[in-house]
PDB file of C-alpha atoms in Angstrom:
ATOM      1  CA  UNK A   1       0.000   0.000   0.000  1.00  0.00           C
ATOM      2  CA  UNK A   2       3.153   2.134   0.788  1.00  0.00           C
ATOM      3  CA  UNK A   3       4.317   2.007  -2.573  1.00  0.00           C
ATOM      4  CA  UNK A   4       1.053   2.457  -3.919  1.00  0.00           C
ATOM      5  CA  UNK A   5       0.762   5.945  -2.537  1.00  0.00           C
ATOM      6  CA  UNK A   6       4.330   6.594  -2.945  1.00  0.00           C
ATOM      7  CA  UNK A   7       4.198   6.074  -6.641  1.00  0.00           C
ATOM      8  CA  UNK A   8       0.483   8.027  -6.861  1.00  0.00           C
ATOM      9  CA  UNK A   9       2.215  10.943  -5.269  1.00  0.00           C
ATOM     10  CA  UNK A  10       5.209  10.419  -7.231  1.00  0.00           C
ATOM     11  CA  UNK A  11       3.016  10.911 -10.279  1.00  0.00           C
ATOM     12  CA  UNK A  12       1.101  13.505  -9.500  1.00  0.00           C
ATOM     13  CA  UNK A  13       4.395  15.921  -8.724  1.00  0.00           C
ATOM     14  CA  UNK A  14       5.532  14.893 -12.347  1.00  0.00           C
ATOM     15  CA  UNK A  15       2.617  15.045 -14.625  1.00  0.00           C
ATOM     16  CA  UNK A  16       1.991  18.786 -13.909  1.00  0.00           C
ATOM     17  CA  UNK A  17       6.051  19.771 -14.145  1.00  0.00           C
ATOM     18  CA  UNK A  18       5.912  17.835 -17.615  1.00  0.00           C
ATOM     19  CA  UNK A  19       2.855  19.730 -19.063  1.00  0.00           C
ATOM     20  CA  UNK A  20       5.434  22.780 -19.159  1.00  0.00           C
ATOM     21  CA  UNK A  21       7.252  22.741 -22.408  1.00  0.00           C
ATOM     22  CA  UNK A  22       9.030  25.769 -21.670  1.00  0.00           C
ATOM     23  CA  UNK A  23      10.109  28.038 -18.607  1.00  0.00           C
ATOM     24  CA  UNK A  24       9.047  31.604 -19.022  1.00  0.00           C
ATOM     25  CA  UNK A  25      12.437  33.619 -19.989  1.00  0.00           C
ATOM     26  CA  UNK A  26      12.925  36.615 -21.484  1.00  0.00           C
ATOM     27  CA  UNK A  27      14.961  36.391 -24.615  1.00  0.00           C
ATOM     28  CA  UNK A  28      18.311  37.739 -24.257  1.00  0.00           C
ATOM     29  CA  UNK A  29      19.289  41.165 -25.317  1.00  0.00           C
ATOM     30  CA  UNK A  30      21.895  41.253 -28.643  1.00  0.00           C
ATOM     31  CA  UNK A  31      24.996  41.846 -27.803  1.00  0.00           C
ATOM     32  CA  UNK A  32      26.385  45.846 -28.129  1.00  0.00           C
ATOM     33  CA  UNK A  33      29.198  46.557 -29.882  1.00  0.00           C
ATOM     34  CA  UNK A  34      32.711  47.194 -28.005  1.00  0.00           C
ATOM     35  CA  UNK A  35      32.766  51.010 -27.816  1.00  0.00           C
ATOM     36  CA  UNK A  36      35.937  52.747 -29.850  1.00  0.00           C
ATOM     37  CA  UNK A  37      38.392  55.168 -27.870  1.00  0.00           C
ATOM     38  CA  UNK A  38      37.482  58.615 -29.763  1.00  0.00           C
ATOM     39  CA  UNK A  39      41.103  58.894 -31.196  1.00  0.00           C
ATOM     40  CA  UNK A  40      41.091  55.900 -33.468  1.00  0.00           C
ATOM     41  CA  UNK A  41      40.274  55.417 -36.732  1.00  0.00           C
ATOM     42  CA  UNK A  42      37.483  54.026 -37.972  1.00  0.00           C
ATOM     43  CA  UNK A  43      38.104  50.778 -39.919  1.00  0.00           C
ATOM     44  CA  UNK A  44      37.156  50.915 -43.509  1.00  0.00           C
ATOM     45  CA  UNK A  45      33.533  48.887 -43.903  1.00  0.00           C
ATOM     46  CA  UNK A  46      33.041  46.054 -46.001  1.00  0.00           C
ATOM     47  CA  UNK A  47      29.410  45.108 -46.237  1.00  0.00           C
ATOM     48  CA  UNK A  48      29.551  41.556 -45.428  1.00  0.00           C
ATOM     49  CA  UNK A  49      27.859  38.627 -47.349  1.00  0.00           C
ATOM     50  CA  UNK A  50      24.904  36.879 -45.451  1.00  0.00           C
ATOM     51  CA  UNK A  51      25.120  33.168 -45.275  1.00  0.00           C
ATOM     52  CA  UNK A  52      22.870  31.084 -47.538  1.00  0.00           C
ATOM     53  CA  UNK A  53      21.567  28.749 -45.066  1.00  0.00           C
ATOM     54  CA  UNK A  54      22.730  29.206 -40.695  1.00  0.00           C
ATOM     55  CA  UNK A  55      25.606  27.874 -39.604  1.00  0.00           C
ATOM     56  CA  UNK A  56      23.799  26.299 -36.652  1.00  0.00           C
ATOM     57  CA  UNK A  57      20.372  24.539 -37.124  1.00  0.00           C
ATOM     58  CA  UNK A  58      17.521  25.563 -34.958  1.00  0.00           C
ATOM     59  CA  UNK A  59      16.003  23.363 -32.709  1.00  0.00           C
ATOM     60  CA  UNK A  60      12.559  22.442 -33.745  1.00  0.00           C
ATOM     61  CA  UNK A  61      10.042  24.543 -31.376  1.00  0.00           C
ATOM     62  CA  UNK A  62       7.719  23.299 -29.105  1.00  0.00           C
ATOM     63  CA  UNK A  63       3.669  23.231 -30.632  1.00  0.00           C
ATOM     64  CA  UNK A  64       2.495  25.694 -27.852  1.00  0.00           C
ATOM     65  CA  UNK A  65       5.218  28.028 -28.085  1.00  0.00           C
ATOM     66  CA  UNK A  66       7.578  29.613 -30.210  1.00  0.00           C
ATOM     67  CA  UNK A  67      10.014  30.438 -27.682  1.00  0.00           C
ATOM     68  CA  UNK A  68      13.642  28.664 -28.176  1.00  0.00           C
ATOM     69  CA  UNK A  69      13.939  25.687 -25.300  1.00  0.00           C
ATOM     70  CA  UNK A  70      17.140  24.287 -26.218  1.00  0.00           C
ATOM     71  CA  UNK A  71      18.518  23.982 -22.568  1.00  0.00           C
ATOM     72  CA  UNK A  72      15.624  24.598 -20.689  1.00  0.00           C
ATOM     73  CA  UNK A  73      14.828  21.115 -20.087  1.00  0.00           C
ATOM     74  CA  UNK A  74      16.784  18.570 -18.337  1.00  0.00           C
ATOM     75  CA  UNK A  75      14.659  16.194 -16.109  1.00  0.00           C
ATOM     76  CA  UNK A  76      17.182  16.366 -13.748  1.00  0.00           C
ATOM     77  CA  UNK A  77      16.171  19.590 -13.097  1.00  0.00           C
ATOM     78  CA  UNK A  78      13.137  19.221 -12.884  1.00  0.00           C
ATOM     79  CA  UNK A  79      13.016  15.524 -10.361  1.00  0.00           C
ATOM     80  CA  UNK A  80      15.625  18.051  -8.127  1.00  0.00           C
ATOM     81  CA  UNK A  81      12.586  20.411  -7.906  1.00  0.00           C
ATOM     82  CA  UNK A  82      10.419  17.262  -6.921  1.00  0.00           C
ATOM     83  CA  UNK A  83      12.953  16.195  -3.957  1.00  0.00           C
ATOM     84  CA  UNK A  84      12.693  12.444  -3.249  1.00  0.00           C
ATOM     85  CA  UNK A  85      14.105  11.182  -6.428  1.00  0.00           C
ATOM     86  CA  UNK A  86      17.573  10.491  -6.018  1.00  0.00           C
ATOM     87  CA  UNK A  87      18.113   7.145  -6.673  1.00  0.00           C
ATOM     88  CA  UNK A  88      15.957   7.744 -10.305  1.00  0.00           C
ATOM     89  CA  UNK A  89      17.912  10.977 -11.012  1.00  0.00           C
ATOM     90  CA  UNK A  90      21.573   8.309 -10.223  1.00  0.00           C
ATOM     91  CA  UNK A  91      20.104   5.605 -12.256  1.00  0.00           C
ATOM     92  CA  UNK A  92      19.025   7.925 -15.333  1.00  0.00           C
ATOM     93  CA  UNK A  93      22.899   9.470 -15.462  1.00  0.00           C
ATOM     94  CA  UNK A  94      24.520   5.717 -15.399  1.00  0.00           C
ATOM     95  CA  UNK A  95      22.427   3.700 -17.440  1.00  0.00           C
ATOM     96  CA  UNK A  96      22.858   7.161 -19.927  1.00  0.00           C
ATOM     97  CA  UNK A  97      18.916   7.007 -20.284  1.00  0.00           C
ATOM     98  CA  UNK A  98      19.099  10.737 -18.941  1.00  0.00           C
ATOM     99  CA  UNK A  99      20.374  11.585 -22.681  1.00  0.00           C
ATOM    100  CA  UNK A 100      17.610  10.209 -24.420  1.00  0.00           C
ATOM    101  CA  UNK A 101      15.281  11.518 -21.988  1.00  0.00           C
ATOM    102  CA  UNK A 102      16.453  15.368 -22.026  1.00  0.00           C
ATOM    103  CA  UNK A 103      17.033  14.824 -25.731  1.00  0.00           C
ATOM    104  CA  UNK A 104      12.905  13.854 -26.041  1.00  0.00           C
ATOM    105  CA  UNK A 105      11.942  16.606 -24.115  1.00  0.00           C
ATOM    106  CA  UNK A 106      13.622  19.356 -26.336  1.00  0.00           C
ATOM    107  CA  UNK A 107      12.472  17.487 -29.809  1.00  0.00           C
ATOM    108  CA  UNK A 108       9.421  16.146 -28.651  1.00  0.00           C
ATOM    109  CA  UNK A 109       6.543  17.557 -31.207  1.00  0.00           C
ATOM    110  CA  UNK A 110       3.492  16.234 -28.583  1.00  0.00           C
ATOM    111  CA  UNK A 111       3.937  18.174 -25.995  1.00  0.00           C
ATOM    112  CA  UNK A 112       6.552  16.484 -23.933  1.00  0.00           C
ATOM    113  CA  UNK A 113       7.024  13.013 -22.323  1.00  0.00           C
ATOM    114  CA  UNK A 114       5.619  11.051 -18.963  1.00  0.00           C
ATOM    115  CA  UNK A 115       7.803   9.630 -16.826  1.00  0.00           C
ATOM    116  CA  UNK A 116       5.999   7.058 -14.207  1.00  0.00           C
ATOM    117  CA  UNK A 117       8.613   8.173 -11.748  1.00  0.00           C
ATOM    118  CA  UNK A 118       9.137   5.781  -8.440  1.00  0.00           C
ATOM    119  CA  UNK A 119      10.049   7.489  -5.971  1.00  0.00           C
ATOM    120  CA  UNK A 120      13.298   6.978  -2.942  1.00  0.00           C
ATOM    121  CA  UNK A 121      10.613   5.448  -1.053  1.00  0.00           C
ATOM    122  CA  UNK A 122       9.766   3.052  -3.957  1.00  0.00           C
ATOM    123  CA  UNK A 123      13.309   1.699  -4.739  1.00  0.00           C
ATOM    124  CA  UNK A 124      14.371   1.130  -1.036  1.00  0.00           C
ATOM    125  CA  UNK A 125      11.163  -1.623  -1.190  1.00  0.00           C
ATOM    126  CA  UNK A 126      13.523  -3.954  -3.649  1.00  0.00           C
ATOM    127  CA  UNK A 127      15.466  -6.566  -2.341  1.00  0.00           C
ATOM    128  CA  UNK A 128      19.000  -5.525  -2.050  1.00  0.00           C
ATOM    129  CA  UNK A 129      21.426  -5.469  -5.061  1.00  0.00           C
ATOM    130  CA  UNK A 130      17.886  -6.030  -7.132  1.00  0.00           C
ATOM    131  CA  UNK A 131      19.141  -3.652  -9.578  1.00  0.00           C
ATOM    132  CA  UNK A 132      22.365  -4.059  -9.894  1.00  0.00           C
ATOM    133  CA  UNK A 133      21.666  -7.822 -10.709  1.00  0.00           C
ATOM    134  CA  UNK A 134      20.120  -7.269 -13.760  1.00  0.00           C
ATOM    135  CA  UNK A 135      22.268  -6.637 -16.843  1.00  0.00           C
ATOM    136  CA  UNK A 136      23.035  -3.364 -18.559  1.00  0.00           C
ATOM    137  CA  UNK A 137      20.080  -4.070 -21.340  1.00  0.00           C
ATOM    138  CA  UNK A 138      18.129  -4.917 -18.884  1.00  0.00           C
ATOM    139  CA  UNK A 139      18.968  -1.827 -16.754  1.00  0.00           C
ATOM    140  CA  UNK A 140      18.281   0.246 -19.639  1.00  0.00           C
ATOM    141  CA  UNK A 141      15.464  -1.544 -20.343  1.00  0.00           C
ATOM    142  CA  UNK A 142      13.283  -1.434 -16.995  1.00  0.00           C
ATOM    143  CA  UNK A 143      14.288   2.882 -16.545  1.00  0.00           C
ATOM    144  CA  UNK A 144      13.171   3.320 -20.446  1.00  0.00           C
ATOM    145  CA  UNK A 145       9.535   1.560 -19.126  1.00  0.00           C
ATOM    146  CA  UNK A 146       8.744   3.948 -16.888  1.00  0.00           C
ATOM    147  CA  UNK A 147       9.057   6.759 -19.683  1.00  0.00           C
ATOM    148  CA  UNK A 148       5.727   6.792 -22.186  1.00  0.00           C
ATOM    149  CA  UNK A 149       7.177   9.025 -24.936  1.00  0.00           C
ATOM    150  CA  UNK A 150       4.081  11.315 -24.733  1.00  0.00           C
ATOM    151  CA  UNK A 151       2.604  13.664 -22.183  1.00  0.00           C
ATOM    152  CA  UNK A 152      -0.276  12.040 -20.796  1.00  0.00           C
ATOM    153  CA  UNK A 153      -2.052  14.450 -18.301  1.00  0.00           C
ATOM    154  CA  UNK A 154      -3.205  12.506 -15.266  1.00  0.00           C
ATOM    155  CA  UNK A 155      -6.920  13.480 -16.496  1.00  0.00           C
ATOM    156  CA  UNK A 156      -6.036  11.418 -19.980  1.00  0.00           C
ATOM    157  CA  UNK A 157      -4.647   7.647 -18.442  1.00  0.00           C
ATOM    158  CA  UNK A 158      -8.555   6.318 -19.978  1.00  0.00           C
ATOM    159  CA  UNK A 159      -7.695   7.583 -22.957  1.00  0.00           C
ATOM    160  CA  UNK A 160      -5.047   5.441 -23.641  1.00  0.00           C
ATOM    161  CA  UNK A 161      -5.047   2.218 -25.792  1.00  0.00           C
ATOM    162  CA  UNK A 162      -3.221  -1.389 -24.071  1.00  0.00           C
ATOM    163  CA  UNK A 163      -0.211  -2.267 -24.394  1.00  0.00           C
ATOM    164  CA  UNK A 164       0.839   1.451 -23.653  1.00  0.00           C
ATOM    165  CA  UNK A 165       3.937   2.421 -25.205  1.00  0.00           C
ATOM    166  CA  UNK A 166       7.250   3.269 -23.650  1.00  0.00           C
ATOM    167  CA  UNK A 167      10.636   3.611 -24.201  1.00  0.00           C
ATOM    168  CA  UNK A 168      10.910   0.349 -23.650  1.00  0.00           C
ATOM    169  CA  UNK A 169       8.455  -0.748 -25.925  1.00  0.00           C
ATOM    170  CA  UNK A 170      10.861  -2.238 -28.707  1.00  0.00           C
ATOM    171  CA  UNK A 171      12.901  -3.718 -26.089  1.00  0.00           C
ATOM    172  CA  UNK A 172      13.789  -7.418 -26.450  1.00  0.00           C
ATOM    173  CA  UNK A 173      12.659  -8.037 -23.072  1.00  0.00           C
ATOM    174  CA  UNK A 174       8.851  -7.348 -23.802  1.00  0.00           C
ATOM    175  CA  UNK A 175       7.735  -5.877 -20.966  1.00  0.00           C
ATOM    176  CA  UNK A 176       4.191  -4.707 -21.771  1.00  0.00           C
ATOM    177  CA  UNK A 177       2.226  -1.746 -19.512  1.00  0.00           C
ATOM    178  CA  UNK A 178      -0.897  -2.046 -19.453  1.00  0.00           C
ATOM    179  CA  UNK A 179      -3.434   1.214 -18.073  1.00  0.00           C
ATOM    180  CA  UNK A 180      -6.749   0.783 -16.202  1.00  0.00           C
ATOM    181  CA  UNK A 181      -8.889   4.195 -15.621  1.00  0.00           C
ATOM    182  CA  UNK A 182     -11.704   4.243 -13.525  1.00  0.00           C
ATOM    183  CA  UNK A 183     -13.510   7.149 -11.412  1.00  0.00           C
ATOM    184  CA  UNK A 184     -10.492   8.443  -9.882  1.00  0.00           C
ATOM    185  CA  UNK A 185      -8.084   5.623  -9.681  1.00  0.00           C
ATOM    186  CA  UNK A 186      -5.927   4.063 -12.666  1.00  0.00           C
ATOM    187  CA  UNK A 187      -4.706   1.193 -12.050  1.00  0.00           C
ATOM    188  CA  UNK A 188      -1.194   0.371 -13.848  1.00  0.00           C
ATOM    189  CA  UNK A 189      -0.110  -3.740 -14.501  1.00  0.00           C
ATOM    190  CA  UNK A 190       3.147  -4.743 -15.941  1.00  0.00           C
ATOM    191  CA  UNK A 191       2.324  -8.390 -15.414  1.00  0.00           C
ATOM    192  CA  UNK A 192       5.020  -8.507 -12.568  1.00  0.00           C
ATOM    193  CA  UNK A 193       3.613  -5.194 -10.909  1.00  0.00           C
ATOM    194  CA  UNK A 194       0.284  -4.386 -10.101  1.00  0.00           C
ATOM    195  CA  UNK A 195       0.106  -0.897  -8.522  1.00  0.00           C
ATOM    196  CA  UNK A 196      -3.415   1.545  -8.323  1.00  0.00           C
ATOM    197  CA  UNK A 197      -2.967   5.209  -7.811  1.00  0.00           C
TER     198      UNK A 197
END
């Protein structure tokens, strides 16, 4: 029941942070020329060429806004903000799923991502060493299944159609989520887990 609520609550702090697709910044002001000392001369002026295409490529731009969010989202960031996700936050940066996670959220043309994020509380409940017992695939494997590469608001879990998709969903390993919505409760199986938040 513990780790029922822990992973309802874990949920609920993430599915509101991910609806954000951008932080509000102002953009940044151009840079000002370096001002001359008054006894120089000017340089002569050479009306310079403009490139035919940019040097760098833009980003695409998030749907809902056309503000520029290259490095405005990193999901470490953002679990900091949350607090109790340490041990996610560790196993994002070495099983390098943190790259393809941060990369999602700046590319991703839907709106963002959901992460089904356990909490501290969650991963002290497995047996000791659980994790580090499995292999690297299947490390990778079990953090890319608790990313579905859409936003799903928690509103929206009856609107989706079984097996859900994840990162993990072209994994070797087949691990299949399956979603449950009714009233106020969805209830989440994996086949191994059955947890209702």
């Amino acid at each position: 029941m513990k780790m029922k609520q822990t992973l309802f609550f874990s949920l609920l702090l993430l599915v509101p942070i991910f609806s954000i697709t951008t932080l509000a910044q102002s953009p940044a002001a151009a840079p000002k020329a370096p001002e001359k000392p008054a006894s120089a001369k000017p340089a002569p002026s050479t009306p310079a060429l403009a490139p035919a295409k940019p040097l760098v490529p833009a980003l695409p731009q998030s749907p809902s806004s056309g503000a520029d969010s290259s490095g405005s989202q990193d999901i470490v960031k953002i679990l900091r903000k949350a607090k109790s996700f340490n041990t996610l936050i560790r196993l994002l940066k070495t099983t390098q799923i943190i790259n393809q996670v941060n990369a999602q959220l700046v590319t991703s043309k839907n709106g963002g991502l959901t992460i089904l994020a356990p909490d501290d509380g969650a991963f002290s409940e497995l047996k000791a060493g659980y994790f580090n017992s499995l292999g690297d695939r299947q490390q990778k494997a079990l953090i890319q299944f608790h990313v579905l590469p859409t936003y799903v608001s928690s509103s929206n879990f009856d609107a989706l159609s079984n097996p859900v998709l994840t990162l993990a969903s072209d994994s070797p390993t087949g691990y299949q989520l399956n979603v449950t919505a009714y009233g106020n409760s969805v209830n989440i199986s994996t086949g191994v887990v059955n947890v209702t938040l």
